[in-house]
Short mmCIF file of C-alpha atoms in Angstrom, two decimals:
data_model
loop_
_atom_site.label_atom_id
_atom_site.label_comp_id
_atom_site.label_asym_id
_atom_site.label_seq_id
_atom_site.Cartn_x
_atom_site.Cartn_y
_atom_site.Cartn_z
CA UNK A 1 -144.55 143.32 20.83
CA UNK A 2 -147.49 142.11 18.73
CA UNK A 3 -145.09 140.53 16.24
CA UNK A 4 -143.44 138.56 19.01
CA UNK A 5 -146.84 137.29 20.15
CA UNK A 6 -147.78 136.25 16.60
CA UNK A 7 -144.42 134.56 16.15
CA UNK A 8 -144.86 132.67 19.44
CA UNK A 9 -148.38 131.63 18.38
CA UNK A 10 -147.07 130.45 15.01
CA UNK A 11 -144.29 128.39 16.61
CA UNK A 12 -146.74 126.80 19.06
CA UNK A 13 -149.22 125.91 16.31
CA UNK A 14 -146.43 124.52 14.12
CA UNK A 15 -145.16 122.31 16.97
CA UNK A 16 -148.68 121.05 17.65
CA UNK A 17 -149.20 120.33 13.95
CA UNK A 18 -145.86 118.48 13.67
CA UNK A 19 -146.61 116.43 16.81
CA UNK A 20 -150.09 115.53 15.54
CA UNK A 21 -148.65 114.50 12.16
CA UNK A 22 -145.93 112.44 13.87
CA UNK A 23 -148.49 110.68 16.11
CA UNK A 24 -150.73 109.91 13.13
CA UNK A 25 -147.78 108.45 11.23
CA UNK A 26 -146.75 106.33 14.24
CA UNK A 27 -150.30 105.06 14.69
CA UNK A 28 -150.59 104.28 10.99
CA UNK A 29 -147.30 102.38 11.02
CA UNK A 30 -148.23 100.47 14.19
CA UNK A 31 -151.61 99.56 12.68
CA UNK A 32 -149.94 98.42 9.44
CA UNK A 33 -147.54 96.14 11.35
CA UNK A 34 -150.28 94.79 13.66
CA UNK A 35 -152.57 93.93 10.73
CA UNK A 36 -149.90 92.18 8.68
CA UNK A 37 -149.44 88.42 8.79
CA UNK A 38 -145.66 88.62 8.47
CA UNK A 39 -144.67 91.20 11.08
CA UNK A 40 -140.96 91.04 10.33
CA UNK A 41 -141.53 91.69 6.63
CA UNK A 42 -143.92 94.55 7.42
CA UNK A 43 -141.41 96.12 9.80
CA UNK A 44 -138.65 95.98 7.20
CA UNK A 45 -141.02 97.42 4.61
CA UNK A 46 -141.63 100.40 6.91
CA UNK A 47 -137.91 100.82 7.63
CA UNK A 48 -136.96 100.68 3.96
CA UNK A 49 -139.73 103.05 2.92
CA UNK A 50 -138.44 105.59 5.46
CA UNK A 51 -134.80 105.07 4.57
CA UNK A 52 -135.05 105.12 0.80
CA UNK A 53 -136.23 107.96 -1.34
CA UNK A 54 -139.71 108.00 -2.76
CA UNK A 55 -138.52 107.01 -6.23
CA UNK A 56 -136.46 103.91 -6.67
CA UNK A 57 -134.58 104.08 -9.90
CA UNK A 58 -132.88 101.10 -11.37
CA UNK A 59 -129.80 101.89 -13.34
CA UNK A 60 -129.99 100.83 -16.94
CA UNK A 61 -127.26 98.34 -17.71
CA UNK A 62 -125.27 98.85 -20.88
CA UNK A 63 -122.90 96.15 -22.06
CA UNK A 64 -120.57 95.88 -25.03
CA UNK A 65 -121.44 92.59 -26.76
CA UNK A 66 -119.63 91.84 -30.03
CA UNK A 67 -118.64 95.52 -30.43
CA UNK A 68 -122.25 96.67 -30.01
CA UNK A 69 -123.61 98.50 -26.97
CA UNK A 70 -126.68 96.63 -25.72
CA UNK A 71 -129.09 97.72 -23.01
CA UNK A 72 -131.65 94.94 -23.49
CA UNK A 73 -131.80 93.18 -20.08
CA UNK A 74 -132.49 89.77 -21.64
CA UNK A 75 -129.47 89.97 -23.96
CA UNK A 76 -127.26 91.26 -21.14
CA UNK A 77 -128.39 88.41 -18.86
CA UNK A 78 -127.81 85.80 -21.58
CA UNK A 79 -124.34 87.17 -22.32
CA UNK A 80 -123.37 87.19 -18.63
CA UNK A 81 -124.74 83.65 -18.17
CA UNK A 82 -122.71 82.38 -21.14
CA UNK A 83 -119.61 84.17 -19.91
CA UNK A 84 -119.76 82.81 -16.36
CA UNK A 85 -120.66 79.27 -17.44
CA UNK A 86 -117.74 79.14 -19.89
CA UNK A 87 -115.09 81.05 -17.93
CA UNK A 88 -114.06 78.08 -15.78
CA UNK A 89 -113.59 75.82 -18.79
CA UNK A 90 -111.61 78.41 -20.76
CA UNK A 91 -109.42 79.22 -17.74
CA UNK A 92 -108.64 75.54 -17.22
CA UNK A 93 -107.82 75.16 -20.92
CA UNK A 94 -105.51 78.20 -20.84
CA UNK A 95 -103.82 76.87 -17.70
CA UNK A 96 -103.34 73.47 -19.37
CA UNK A 97 -101.78 75.15 -22.43
CA UNK A 98 -99.42 77.19 -20.23
CA UNK A 99 -98.37 74.07 -18.30
CA UNK A 100 -97.66 72.26 -21.58
CA UNK A 101 -95.51 75.17 -22.78
CA UNK A 102 -93.66 75.34 -19.44
CA UNK A 103 -93.11 71.59 -19.32
CA UNK A 104 -91.56 71.75 -22.81
CA UNK A 105 -89.24 74.61 -21.80
CA UNK A 106 -87.87 73.25 -18.56
CA UNK A 107 -86.95 69.69 -18.02
CA UNK A 108 -85.37 68.61 -14.79
CA UNK A 109 -82.88 65.81 -15.39
CA UNK A 110 -83.57 62.68 -13.37
CA UNK A 111 -79.89 61.66 -13.31
CA UNK A 112 -76.61 63.46 -13.83
CA UNK A 113 -74.17 61.91 -16.27
CA UNK A 114 -70.54 61.58 -15.13
CA UNK A 115 -69.29 64.05 -17.76
CA UNK A 116 -71.68 66.67 -16.34
CA UNK A 117 -70.36 66.26 -12.81
CA UNK A 118 -67.11 68.14 -13.44
CA UNK A 119 -68.99 70.95 -15.15
CA UNK A 120 -71.46 71.22 -12.28
CA UNK A 121 -68.73 71.23 -9.64
CA UNK A 122 -67.43 74.42 -11.21
CA UNK A 123 -70.61 76.30 -10.33
CA UNK A 124 -71.95 74.40 -7.37
CA UNK A 125 -70.22 74.02 -4.03
CA UNK A 126 -72.21 71.81 -1.66
CA UNK A 127 -71.37 71.45 2.01
CA UNK A 128 -72.49 68.77 4.41
CA UNK A 129 -75.74 69.39 6.26
CA UNK A 130 -77.69 67.71 9.02
CA UNK A 131 -81.24 66.42 9.25
CA UNK A 132 -81.93 69.15 11.81
CA UNK A 133 -80.84 71.89 9.39
CA UNK A 134 -83.02 70.44 6.62
CA UNK A 135 -85.92 70.25 9.08
CA UNK A 136 -85.42 73.91 10.06
CA UNK A 137 -85.42 74.98 6.42
CA UNK A 138 -88.62 73.00 5.78
CA UNK A 139 -90.24 74.56 8.86
CA UNK A 140 -89.33 78.04 7.63
CA UNK A 141 -91.20 77.55 4.34
CA UNK A 142 -94.48 79.43 3.99
CA UNK A 143 -97.40 77.00 3.77
CA UNK A 144 -98.63 77.44 0.22
CA UNK A 145 -100.54 75.02 -1.96
CA UNK A 146 -99.02 76.27 -5.22
CA UNK A 147 -96.14 74.20 -6.54
CA UNK A 148 -92.80 75.37 -7.80
CA UNK A 149 -90.82 74.25 -10.84
CA UNK A 150 -90.26 70.88 -9.17
CA UNK A 151 -94.02 70.28 -8.96
CA UNK A 152 -94.09 70.08 -5.15
CA UNK A 153 -95.94 72.52 -2.92
CA UNK A 154 -94.48 73.69 0.38
CA UNK A 155 -97.50 72.17 2.15
CA UNK A 156 -96.62 68.77 0.71
CA UNK A 157 -92.93 69.17 1.62
CA UNK A 158 -93.93 70.05 5.19
CA UNK A 159 -96.24 67.05 5.31
CA UNK A 160 -93.38 64.78 4.20
CA UNK A 161 -90.80 66.40 6.51
CA UNK A 162 -90.21 63.27 8.60
CA UNK A 163 -89.45 61.20 5.51
CA UNK A 164 -87.11 63.87 4.12
CA UNK A 165 -85.04 64.39 7.27
#
C-alpha cells in the first residue's frame, strides 16, 4: 500500500514538473516572438528549432573533377558553375552536328523524274481522297512542337490546316 502511495506521489510530482517546464517554455517562446522586430521570422525560427534536431550537419560534397575526388567547396562550386554555364552551348553544338549528319543522310527529292514514276508505282498505290479526310487526319495528329523528317511539326500542320485542305 505504501508503494502505491509513493508511486502516486511520484506521478503527481512528475506531471507538475512537466507542466511547469511546458509553461516556462511557452512563456519564453511567446516573449521571444513579442520582443522580435520580425515576428514572422521569429515564429519560423521557433518552429524550425523545434522541428529539427539540435545539431544541423551539412553533408560534405565530394565531386570527381578530372579523375580526382575533390571535397573543397570552392572548387566544387567553380566546377558546377562552369558545367552549367557551358552545357547549353555544348548541347546546341551537338544538336547542330547531329542535324548536319542527318541532313546529309536523308534528302527528300523536290521533284520526281519521269523514269522514277514507274518504279514508284510498283510500291505505292495511292487512292483519291477528300479535303474532309485530310482535315480529319490533321485533326487526329498529336500537337507536338518537334518536327519530323520533313521539318514540319504537327502544331504547324494543324495551324495551316485550312490552306492544306
